[in-house]
Amino acid sequence: MAQWRAAVFILVSVIAMATAFTPGCKIRITAKGLELLKQESLKFVEEELENITIPDLSGKEGRFQYTINNVRITELNLTSSDLRFQPDFGLVFEVHNSSISLNFMRRIFYWFFTDAGSINASAEGVNIHTAVRLSKDSLGRLKISNISCDAAVGKMRAEFSGTLRRVYDLLATFITTGMRFLLNQQICPVLNNAGLVLLNSLLDTVPVRTKVDKYVGIDYSLLNDPVVTSQNLDMDFRGMFFELQNENDTLVNYAVEPVIREYDRMVYLSLSEYFFDSGMLSYFKAGVLNIRISHDKMPKDLEMLLRTSYFGTIMLLNPSIAEAPMSLELKVTTAPLCVIKPSGTSVSVTAVVSILLLPPGQEPVQLSSMTMECKMSAKVSMKGKKLALHMDLRRYKGFFFLSFFLSFFQLIPLQTPLKTLLQLAVMPIINDRTKKGVQIPLPEGMDFTEEVVENHMVSLSPLSPLSSVLPPPPPSLSLSLSPLSPLSPLSPLLPLSPLVSDQFM
């Protein structure tokens, strides 16, 4: 299968105001997104029509008796097709003025004579109209709930072979009329089966409520039926992470519904801050944001500095533990928060860092602790079909120390080495988890590449009652991506449009 590319546009919207059942994730497919879909849908229809099974046909005209069997479709010429949105319903796919070539075996009886041979026939003026309704099922999964189909064959021609073909031409009208009727009866059942069974099987691969790792999961259930207009199809997903040990816990969404107003790209994916905040809250509740750095992973110069700084403290406490291994414990005290500004996306974290001695066979001995605030920049990227984050430590502030033996000024020299420790030891641990990413709600086989990060402003409509009480919202982070077409044989019905330039058409 040829590889296809398409542009997708991701908005990470940031507006603070609560609404009921506000989605954390919205996906829009535009009319441009149907361009490639039209060609792939046509290929899919051709493949399904080639598998049509037409039953044997028999009849009698005067003293002639005939039997038709082994009907095969030898060629499809679906020259004209159209795929478009049907408002408040779904998608409409049409084939106009096309032709189908067939071959079948004949057996004809006349008095005491019997003759057999093959017949080449062609169905002309083939028109197919198929409408697909998309809806949300009880589990919040996107489903094809109904397919309406209408097919018609304008006329049928047959060409006989054999010694008596001129005589058999007299039977052409009867045979082609029967074949036309049978063909009309078989087209729609084949397409209906493909849509309801095969395509729904493909949609079943879209994650709805699934595990991200052994600590958290994500809920991508649809909140309502897709909204279809003449220009686009919009889908609202919950977009909420949850702790696996407490799957029923819900974080209230205080973000306004993600706003997508553009139509010039093929696909838009809009994520609110709620999407990221729910993920960080879930990891916080699961306790995975608490990190212990043992002495073997601690930079030796930092360990030496800590031992020198706390030498007097250790001697006063218990000289026998002076050579005990040293460790640092980082415990996040509140769930991190994501903030998006014109300069980029950041994550704020408040944590307590404790400096400990670990005497063998004894309880850990705390030497001091520090409450700190960290601000990390977050770069959003797409790997395959997974949304990933890479974070860098940008600001570090230790604003309170607790030590019974060292003064505040004695602890100041530790701040720079501790910041270095966070950069060299803690950040790799965090990024090792975030780089694995979380799958966005797309079927199996669809992978995205070639991302472009942009910042975009998201504003309320001037007619909105909220616009008079809310300040101008901050900008949003956006990514433009180019996905590769899926490898699944069913995928042609859900691809995106081709990426043709840096401007994404």
Coordinates of C-alpha atoms in Angstrom, one line a residue:
M1 CA 0.0 0.0 0.0
A2 CA 1.3 3.4 -0.8
Q3 CA 2.3 5.7 2.0
W4 CA 0.1 8.8 2.6
R5 CA 0.8 11.9 4.6
A6 CA -1.5 14.4 6.2
A7 CA -1.4 17.5 8.3
V8 CA -2.8 17.6 11.8
F9 CA -3.0 20.7 13.9
I10 CA -2.9 20.4 17.7
L11 CA -4.1 23.2 19.9
V12 CA -3.5 23.1 23.7
S13 CA -6.1 25.6 24.9
V14 CA -5.8 27.5 28.1
I15 CA -9.0 29.2 29.4
A16 CA -10.1 29.1 33.0
M17 CA -13.8 28.7 33.5
A18 CA -15.9 25.6 34.4
T19 CA -18.6 24.0 32.4
A20 CA -20.4 20.7 32.8
F21 CA -18.9 17.8 30.9
T22 CA -16.4 19.9 29.2
P23 CA -14.1 17.9 26.9
G24 CA -10.4 17.8 27.6
C25 CA -9.7 16.7 24.0
K26 CA -11.3 17.6 20.8
I27 CA -10.6 16.3 17.3
R28 CA -11.8 18.0 14.1
I29 CA -11.6 16.5 10.6
T30 CA -12.2 19.0 7.9
A31 CA -13.3 18.8 4.3
K32 CA -9.6 18.8 3.3
G33 CA -9.2 15.7 5.4
L34 CA -11.7 13.9 3.2
E35 CA -9.6 14.4 0.0
L36 CA -7.3 11.5 0.6
L37 CA -10.1 9.6 2.3
K38 CA -12.1 9.7 -0.9
Q39 CA -9.4 8.0 -2.9
E40 CA -8.8 5.4 -0.3
S41 CA -12.5 4.8 0.2
L42 CA -12.8 4.2 -3.5
K43 CA -10.1 1.6 -3.4
F44 CA -11.9 -0.1 -0.5
V45 CA -15.2 -0.2 -2.3
E46 CA -13.5 -1.7 -5.3
E47 CA -11.9 -4.4 -3.1
E48 CA -15.3 -5.2 -1.6
L49 CA -17.1 -5.3 -4.9
E50 CA -14.5 -7.7 -6.3
N51 CA -15.6 -10.2 -3.6
I52 CA -19.3 -10.1 -4.6
T53 CA -20.8 -13.6 -4.9
I54 CA -23.6 -13.8 -7.4
P55 CA -25.8 -16.9 -7.2
D56 CA -26.5 -19.1 -10.2
L57 CA -29.2 -18.1 -12.6
S58 CA -31.5 -20.4 -14.6
G59 CA -34.5 -19.8 -16.8
K60 CA -36.6 -20.9 -19.8
E61 CA -37.6 -19.0 -22.9
G62 CA -39.7 -21.1 -25.3
R63 CA -37.8 -24.2 -26.0
F64 CA -34.6 -22.7 -24.7
Q65 CA -33.4 -23.5 -21.2
Y66 CA -30.3 -21.9 -19.8
T67 CA -28.2 -22.0 -16.7
I68 CA -25.6 -19.3 -15.7
N69 CA -23.0 -20.0 -13.0
N70 CA -19.4 -19.2 -11.9
V71 CA -20.0 -15.5 -12.2
R72 CA -16.8 -13.5 -11.7
I73 CA -16.1 -9.8 -11.7
T74 CA -13.1 -9.3 -13.9
E75 CA -12.7 -5.5 -13.9
L76 CA -14.1 -2.5 -12.1
N77 CA -14.0 1.0 -13.5
L78 CA -15.3 3.4 -10.8
T79 CA -14.4 6.6 -12.6
S80 CA -16.3 9.2 -10.7
S81 CA -16.7 9.4 -6.9
D82 CA -17.5 11.9 -4.2
L83 CA -17.1 11.9 -0.4
R84 CA -18.6 14.6 1.7
F85 CA -20.0 15.5 5.1
Q86 CA -23.7 15.2 5.5
P87 CA -24.8 17.6 8.3
D88 CA -26.3 16.0 11.4
F89 CA -25.7 12.5 10.0
G90 CA -22.2 11.6 9.0
L91 CA -20.5 10.8 5.7
V92 CA -21.9 10.3 2.2
F93 CA -19.9 8.4 -0.4
E94 CA -21.2 8.2 -4.0
V95 CA -20.0 6.5 -7.2
H96 CA -21.4 7.8 -10.5
N97 CA -21.6 6.5 -14.1
S98 CA -19.2 3.6 -13.6
S99 CA -18.9 0.2 -15.1
I100 CA -18.3 -3.4 -14.0
S101 CA -17.0 -6.2 -16.3
L102 CA -18.1 -9.8 -15.6
N103 CA -17.5 -13.3 -16.9
F104 CA -19.7 -16.3 -16.3
M105 CA -20.3 -19.8 -17.7
R106 CA -23.5 -20.7 -19.6
R107 CA -25.2 -24.0 -20.3
I108 CA -28.1 -24.0 -22.8
F109 CA -30.5 -26.7 -23.8
Y110 CA -32.6 -26.6 -27.0
W111 CA -34.5 -29.7 -27.9
F112 CA -31.9 -32.4 -27.9
F113 CA -29.0 -30.0 -28.3
T114 CA -26.8 -28.9 -25.4
D115 CA -24.1 -26.2 -25.6
A116 CA -21.8 -24.7 -23.0
G117 CA -19.4 -21.7 -23.1
S118 CA -18.5 -18.5 -21.5
I119 CA -20.1 -15.1 -21.6
N120 CA -18.4 -11.7 -21.2
A121 CA -20.8 -9.1 -19.8
S122 CA -20.5 -5.5 -18.7
A123 CA -22.7 -3.5 -16.4
E124 CA -22.8 0.2 -17.3
G125 CA -24.2 3.3 -15.7
V126 CA -23.5 1.9 -12.2
N127 CA -24.4 4.4 -9.5
I128 CA -23.9 3.8 -5.7
H129 CA -25.1 6.1 -2.9
T130 CA -23.9 5.2 0.6
A131 CA -24.6 7.3 3.8
V132 CA -22.8 6.4 7.0
R133 CA -24.1 7.6 10.4
L134 CA -21.5 8.0 13.1
S135 CA -22.5 8.0 16.7
K136 CA -21.4 7.3 20.3
D137 CA -22.2 3.9 21.8
S138 CA -23.0 3.2 25.5
L139 CA -19.2 2.9 26.3
G140 CA -18.4 6.2 24.7
R141 CA -16.8 4.6 21.6
L142 CA -17.2 6.0 18.1
K143 CA -19.3 3.6 16.1
I144 CA -21.0 3.3 12.7
S145 CA -24.6 2.9 13.9
N146 CA -26.3 2.9 10.5
I147 CA -25.6 2.6 6.8
S148 CA -28.1 3.4 4.1
C149 CA -27.2 2.2 0.6
D150 CA -28.8 2.5 -2.8
A151 CA -27.3 1.0 -5.9
A152 CA -28.5 0.9 -9.5
V153 CA -27.1 -0.6 -12.8
G154 CA -28.2 1.4 -15.8
K155 CA -27.8 -1.3 -18.5
M156 CA -26.1 -4.6 -19.1
R157 CA -24.5 -6.0 -22.2
A158 CA -23.5 -9.6 -22.9
E159 CA -21.2 -11.1 -25.6
F160 CA -21.5 -14.8 -26.3
S161 CA -18.9 -17.1 -27.7
G162 CA -19.2 -20.5 -29.3
T163 CA -20.6 -21.9 -32.6
L164 CA -24.2 -20.8 -32.0
R165 CA -23.4 -17.4 -30.6
R166 CA -25.6 -15.6 -33.2
V167 CA -28.6 -17.7 -32.0
Y168 CA -27.7 -17.1 -28.4
D169 CA -27.8 -13.4 -29.0
L170 CA -31.6 -13.8 -29.0
L171 CA -31.4 -14.8 -25.3
A172 CA -29.2 -11.8 -24.4
T173 CA -32.1 -9.7 -23.2
F174 CA -33.4 -12.3 -20.8
I175 CA -30.0 -13.2 -19.4
T176 CA -28.7 -9.7 -19.0
T177 CA -32.0 -8.6 -17.3
G178 CA -31.6 -11.4 -14.8
M179 CA -27.9 -10.6 -14.2
R180 CA -28.6 -6.9 -13.8
F181 CA -31.2 -7.8 -11.1
L182 CA -28.8 -10.1 -9.2
L183 CA -26.0 -7.5 -9.4
N184 CA -28.3 -4.8 -8.0
Q185 CA -29.2 -7.1 -5.1
Q186 CA -25.6 -7.9 -4.1
I187 CA -23.8 -4.5 -4.1
C188 CA -25.4 -2.9 -1.0
P189 CA -25.3 -6.0 1.3
V190 CA -21.5 -6.3 0.6
L191 CA -21.0 -2.6 1.5
N192 CA -23.2 -2.7 4.5
N193 CA -21.4 -5.7 5.9
A194 CA -18.0 -3.9 5.3
G195 CA -19.2 -0.8 7.1
L196 CA -21.0 -2.3 10.1
V197 CA -18.6 -5.2 10.7
L198 CA -15.2 -4.4 9.3
L199 CA -15.1 -0.7 10.0
N200 CA -16.5 -1.1 13.5
S201 CA -13.8 -3.6 14.2
L202 CA -11.3 -1.0 13.2
L203 CA -12.9 1.6 15.4
D204 CA -12.7 -0.8 18.3
T205 CA -8.9 -0.3 18.2
V206 CA -9.3 3.3 19.2
P207 CA -8.5 3.6 22.9
V208 CA -11.5 4.6 25.0
R209 CA -10.6 3.7 28.6
T210 CA -7.2 2.1 28.7
K211 CA -4.0 1.8 30.7
V212 CA -1.1 4.1 30.0
D213 CA 1.3 2.2 32.3
K214 CA 1.0 0.3 35.6
Y215 CA 0.1 3.4 37.5
V216 CA -2.4 5.4 35.5
G217 CA -4.9 5.1 32.7
I218 CA -6.7 7.5 30.4
D219 CA -10.4 8.0 29.5
Y220 CA -11.0 9.0 25.8
S221 CA -14.7 8.3 25.9
L222 CA -16.9 10.4 23.6
L223 CA -19.0 12.8 25.5
N224 CA -21.7 13.1 22.8
D225 CA -22.3 12.1 19.2
P226 CA -20.0 13.7 16.7
V227 CA -21.1 17.1 15.4
V228 CA -21.2 17.1 11.6
T229 CA -21.5 20.2 9.4
S230 CA -20.9 20.7 5.7
Q231 CA -17.3 21.6 6.5
N232 CA -16.1 19.4 9.3
L233 CA -16.7 16.6 11.8
D234 CA -16.0 17.4 15.5
M235 CA -15.6 14.8 18.2
D236 CA -15.4 15.7 21.9
F237 CA -13.5 13.3 24.2
R238 CA -13.2 13.4 27.9
G239 CA -9.4 13.4 27.8
M240 CA -8.9 12.6 31.5
F241 CA -6.2 10.5 33.2
F242 CA -7.0 8.5 36.3
E243 CA -5.2 6.4 38.9
L244 CA -5.6 2.7 38.3
Q245 CA -6.0 2.0 42.0
N246 CA -8.9 4.5 42.1
E247 CA -10.5 4.4 38.7
N248 CA -13.7 6.1 39.8
D249 CA -11.9 9.3 41.0
T250 CA -12.7 12.2 38.8
L251 CA -11.0 15.6 38.5
V252 CA -13.4 18.4 37.9
N253 CA -12.7 20.1 34.6
Y254 CA -12.4 23.9 35.2
A255 CA -11.3 24.6 31.6
V256 CA -13.6 26.0 28.9
E257 CA -14.2 23.6 26.0
P258 CA -11.2 23.6 23.6
V259 CA -11.8 26.0 20.8
I260 CA -11.1 25.1 17.1
R261 CA -12.1 27.7 14.6
E262 CA -9.9 26.9 11.7
Y263 CA -10.7 24.8 8.7
D264 CA -7.7 25.2 6.4
R265 CA -5.8 22.1 7.7
M266 CA -6.9 18.5 7.4
V267 CA -7.2 17.5 11.1
Y268 CA -7.1 19.5 14.3
L269 CA -6.4 18.0 17.8
S270 CA -7.2 20.4 20.6
L271 CA -6.1 19.7 24.2
S272 CA -6.9 21.8 27.3
E273 CA -4.7 22.2 30.4
Y274 CA -7.1 19.8 32.0
F275 CA -5.7 17.0 29.9
F276 CA -2.2 17.5 31.3
D277 CA -3.2 18.5 34.8
S278 CA -5.3 15.3 35.2
G279 CA -2.3 13.2 34.2
M280 CA 0.0 14.9 36.7
L281 CA -2.6 14.6 39.5
S282 CA -3.0 10.9 38.7
Y283 CA 0.7 10.3 39.0
F284 CA 0.9 12.3 42.1
K285 CA -1.9 10.2 43.7
A286 CA -0.1 7.0 42.6
G287 CA 3.0 8.2 44.5
V288 CA 5.3 7.9 41.5
L289 CA 6.5 11.5 41.9
N290 CA 8.5 10.6 45.0
I291 CA 12.1 9.8 44.1
R292 CA 15.0 8.5 46.2
I293 CA 18.5 9.0 44.9
S294 CA 20.9 6.5 46.4
H295 CA 24.5 7.3 47.0
D296 CA 25.6 5.2 44.0
K297 CA 23.6 7.4 41.7
M298 CA 24.6 10.7 43.4
P299 CA 27.5 12.7 41.8
K300 CA 30.6 12.2 43.9
D301 CA 31.4 15.9 44.2
L302 CA 27.9 16.5 45.5
E303 CA 28.2 13.6 48.0
M304 CA 31.5 15.0 49.2
L305 CA 30.0 18.5 49.6
L306 CA 27.1 17.1 51.6
R307 CA 29.4 15.1 53.9
T308 CA 31.6 18.1 54.4
S309 CA 28.7 20.4 55.2
Y310 CA 27.1 17.9 57.6
F311 CA 30.3 16.5 59.2
G312 CA 29.7 18.3 62.4
T313 CA 26.1 17.3 62.5
I314 CA 26.9 13.7 62.0
M315 CA 29.6 13.7 64.7
L316 CA 27.1 15.2 67.2
L317 CA 24.5 12.7 66.3
N318 CA 26.5 9.5 66.1
P319 CA 30.1 9.3 64.9
S320 CA 29.7 5.6 64.1
I321 CA 27.4 6.3 61.1
A322 CA 29.7 8.9 59.5
E323 CA 30.6 6.4 56.7
A324 CA 27.0 5.3 56.1
P325 CA 25.6 5.7 52.6
M326 CA 23.9 9.0 51.9
S327 CA 20.8 9.6 49.9
L328 CA 18.4 12.3 48.8
E329 CA 14.6 12.0 48.9
L330 CA 12.4 14.1 46.7
K331 CA 8.7 14.2 47.7
V332 CA 6.3 16.2 45.6
T333 CA 3.8 17.8 48.1
T334 CA 1.1 19.0 45.7
A335 CA 0.1 17.9 42.2
P336 CA 2.1 19.7 39.5
L337 CA 0.3 22.3 37.4
C338 CA 0.6 23.0 33.7
V339 CA 0.7 26.6 32.4
I340 CA 0.9 27.8 28.8
K341 CA 2.2 31.3 28.0
P342 CA 3.3 33.0 24.9
S343 CA 6.9 32.0 25.7
G344 CA 6.0 28.3 25.9
T345 CA 4.6 25.6 28.2
S346 CA 5.7 25.2 31.7
V347 CA 5.1 22.8 34.6
S348 CA 5.3 24.0 38.2
V349 CA 6.3 21.6 41.0
T350 CA 6.5 22.1 44.8
A351 CA 8.5 19.4 46.6
V352 CA 10.5 18.7 49.7
V353 CA 14.1 17.4 49.4
S354 CA 15.4 15.5 52.4
I355 CA 19.1 14.6 53.0
L356 CA 19.4 11.3 54.7
L357 CA 22.0 8.9 56.1
L358 CA 21.2 5.2 55.7
P359 CA 23.1 3.2 58.3
P360 CA 23.0 -0.5 57.7
G361 CA 20.4 -2.2 59.8
Q362 CA 19.1 1.0 61.3
E363 CA 16.4 3.6 60.6
P364 CA 17.4 6.4 58.2
V365 CA 18.7 9.5 59.8
Q366 CA 17.5 12.8 58.4
L367 CA 20.1 15.6 58.4
S368 CA 18.0 18.4 56.9
S369 CA 15.1 19.1 54.5
M370 CA 14.4 21.8 52.1
T371 CA 11.1 22.9 50.5
M372 CA 11.7 23.9 46.9
E373 CA 9.8 25.2 43.9
C374 CA 10.8 24.1 40.4
K375 CA 9.5 25.4 37.1
M376 CA 10.1 23.1 34.1
S377 CA 9.6 23.9 30.4
A378 CA 7.6 21.3 28.6
K379 CA 8.0 20.5 24.9
V380 CA 5.0 18.6 23.4
S381 CA 5.8 16.2 20.6
M382 CA 4.2 13.4 18.7
K383 CA 6.0 10.0 18.3
G384 CA 4.0 7.6 16.2
K385 CA 0.5 8.2 17.5
K386 CA 1.6 8.9 21.0
L387 CA 1.7 12.4 22.6
A388 CA 4.9 12.8 24.6
L389 CA 6.5 15.5 26.8
H390 CA 10.1 16.4 27.3
M391 CA 10.8 18.7 30.3
D392 CA 13.8 20.8 31.2
L393 CA 14.5 22.4 34.5
R394 CA 14.4 26.2 34.1
R395 CA 14.0 27.6 37.5
Y396 CA 14.9 26.3 41.0
K397 CA 14.2 28.0 44.3
G398 CA 14.8 26.5 47.7
F399 CA 13.0 28.9 50.0
F400 CA 13.1 27.1 53.4
F401 CA 15.5 24.8 55.1
L402 CA 15.0 22.8 58.2
S403 CA 18.2 21.8 60.0
F404 CA 18.9 21.5 63.7
F405 CA 22.7 22.0 63.4
L406 CA 23.3 24.2 60.3
S407 CA 22.4 27.8 59.8
F408 CA 20.6 29.1 56.8
F409 CA 23.9 30.7 55.4
Q410 CA 25.7 27.4 55.8
L411 CA 23.1 25.7 53.6
I412 CA 23.1 28.3 50.8
P413 CA 26.1 26.7 49.0
L414 CA 24.1 23.5 48.6
Q415 CA 21.5 25.0 46.3
T416 CA 23.6 25.1 43.2
P417 CA 24.8 21.5 43.6
L418 CA 21.3 20.4 44.3
K419 CA 20.0 22.1 41.2
T420 CA 22.7 20.2 39.2
L421 CA 21.6 17.0 40.9
L422 CA 18.1 17.6 39.8
Q423 CA 19.2 18.2 36.2
L424 CA 21.5 15.2 36.0
A425 CA 19.7 12.7 38.1
V426 CA 16.0 13.6 38.6
M427 CA 15.1 15.1 35.2
P428 CA 16.2 11.9 33.3
I429 CA 14.0 9.8 35.5
I430 CA 11.0 12.1 34.8
N431 CA 11.7 12.3 31.0
D432 CA 12.1 8.5 30.8
R433 CA 8.5 8.2 31.9
T434 CA 7.0 11.1 29.9
K435 CA 8.8 10.3 26.6
K436 CA 6.9 7.0 26.5
G437 CA 3.8 9.2 25.8
V438 CA 0.1 8.5 25.7
Q439 CA -1.8 7.3 22.6
I440 CA -4.2 9.8 21.1
P441 CA -7.6 8.4 20.0
L442 CA -6.8 7.1 16.6
P443 CA -7.1 3.6 15.1
E444 CA -4.2 1.1 15.0
G445 CA -1.8 1.6 12.2
M446 CA -1.9 5.4 12.1
D447 CA 1.5 7.0 12.9
F448 CA 2.4 10.7 12.9
T449 CA 5.8 12.3 12.0
E450 CA 7.2 15.7 11.1
E451 CA 5.9 18.0 13.8
V452 CA 6.0 21.8 13.8
V453 CA 5.4 23.6 17.1
E454 CA 3.5 27.0 17.0
N455 CA 1.8 29.3 19.6
H456 CA -1.8 30.4 19.0
M457 CA -4.1 32.7 20.8
V458 CA -7.5 31.3 21.8
S459 CA -10.2 33.9 22.6
L460 CA -13.9 33.9 23.5
S461 CA -16.4 35.1 21.0
P462 CA -17.3 38.8 21.6
L463 CA -21.0 37.7 21.8
S464 CA -20.3 35.2 24.5
P465 CA -21.6 36.2 28.0
L466 CA -18.2 35.1 29.4
S467 CA -16.3 37.6 27.3
S468 CA -17.3 40.5 29.4
V469 CA -16.1 39.0 32.7
L470 CA -13.0 37.1 31.6
P471 CA -9.7 38.6 30.8
P472 CA -8.1 37.8 27.4
P473 CA -7.1 34.2 27.6
P474 CA -3.4 33.2 27.3
P475 CA -2.1 31.7 24.1
S476 CA -2.2 28.0 23.2
L477 CA 0.5 25.7 22.1
S478 CA 0.0 24.0 18.7
L479 CA 1.8 21.3 16.8
S480 CA 1.4 20.6 13.1
L481 CA 2.1 17.0 12.3
S482 CA 2.3 14.8 9.3
P483 CA 1.0 11.2 9.8
L484 CA 1.8 8.2 7.8
S485 CA -1.1 6.2 6.4
P486 CA -2.0 3.1 8.4
L487 CA -0.8 -0.4 7.4
S488 CA -4.1 -2.0 8.3
P489 CA -6.1 -3.3 5.3
L490 CA -9.1 -1.6 6.7
S491 CA -7.4 1.7 7.2
P492 CA -8.2 3.3 3.8
L493 CA -11.5 4.5 5.2
L494 CA -9.9 6.6 7.9
P495 CA -6.8 8.3 6.5
L496 CA -6.0 12.0 6.5
S497 CA -5.1 14.3 3.7
P498 CA -1.7 14.6 2.1
L499 CA 0.9 17.1 3.3
V500 CA 1.9 19.1 0.3
S501 CA 4.0 22.0 1.7
D502 CA 5.3 23.7 4.8
Q503 CA 2.0 25.6 4.9
F504 CA 0.0 22.4 5.1
M505 CA -2.2 23.4 2.2

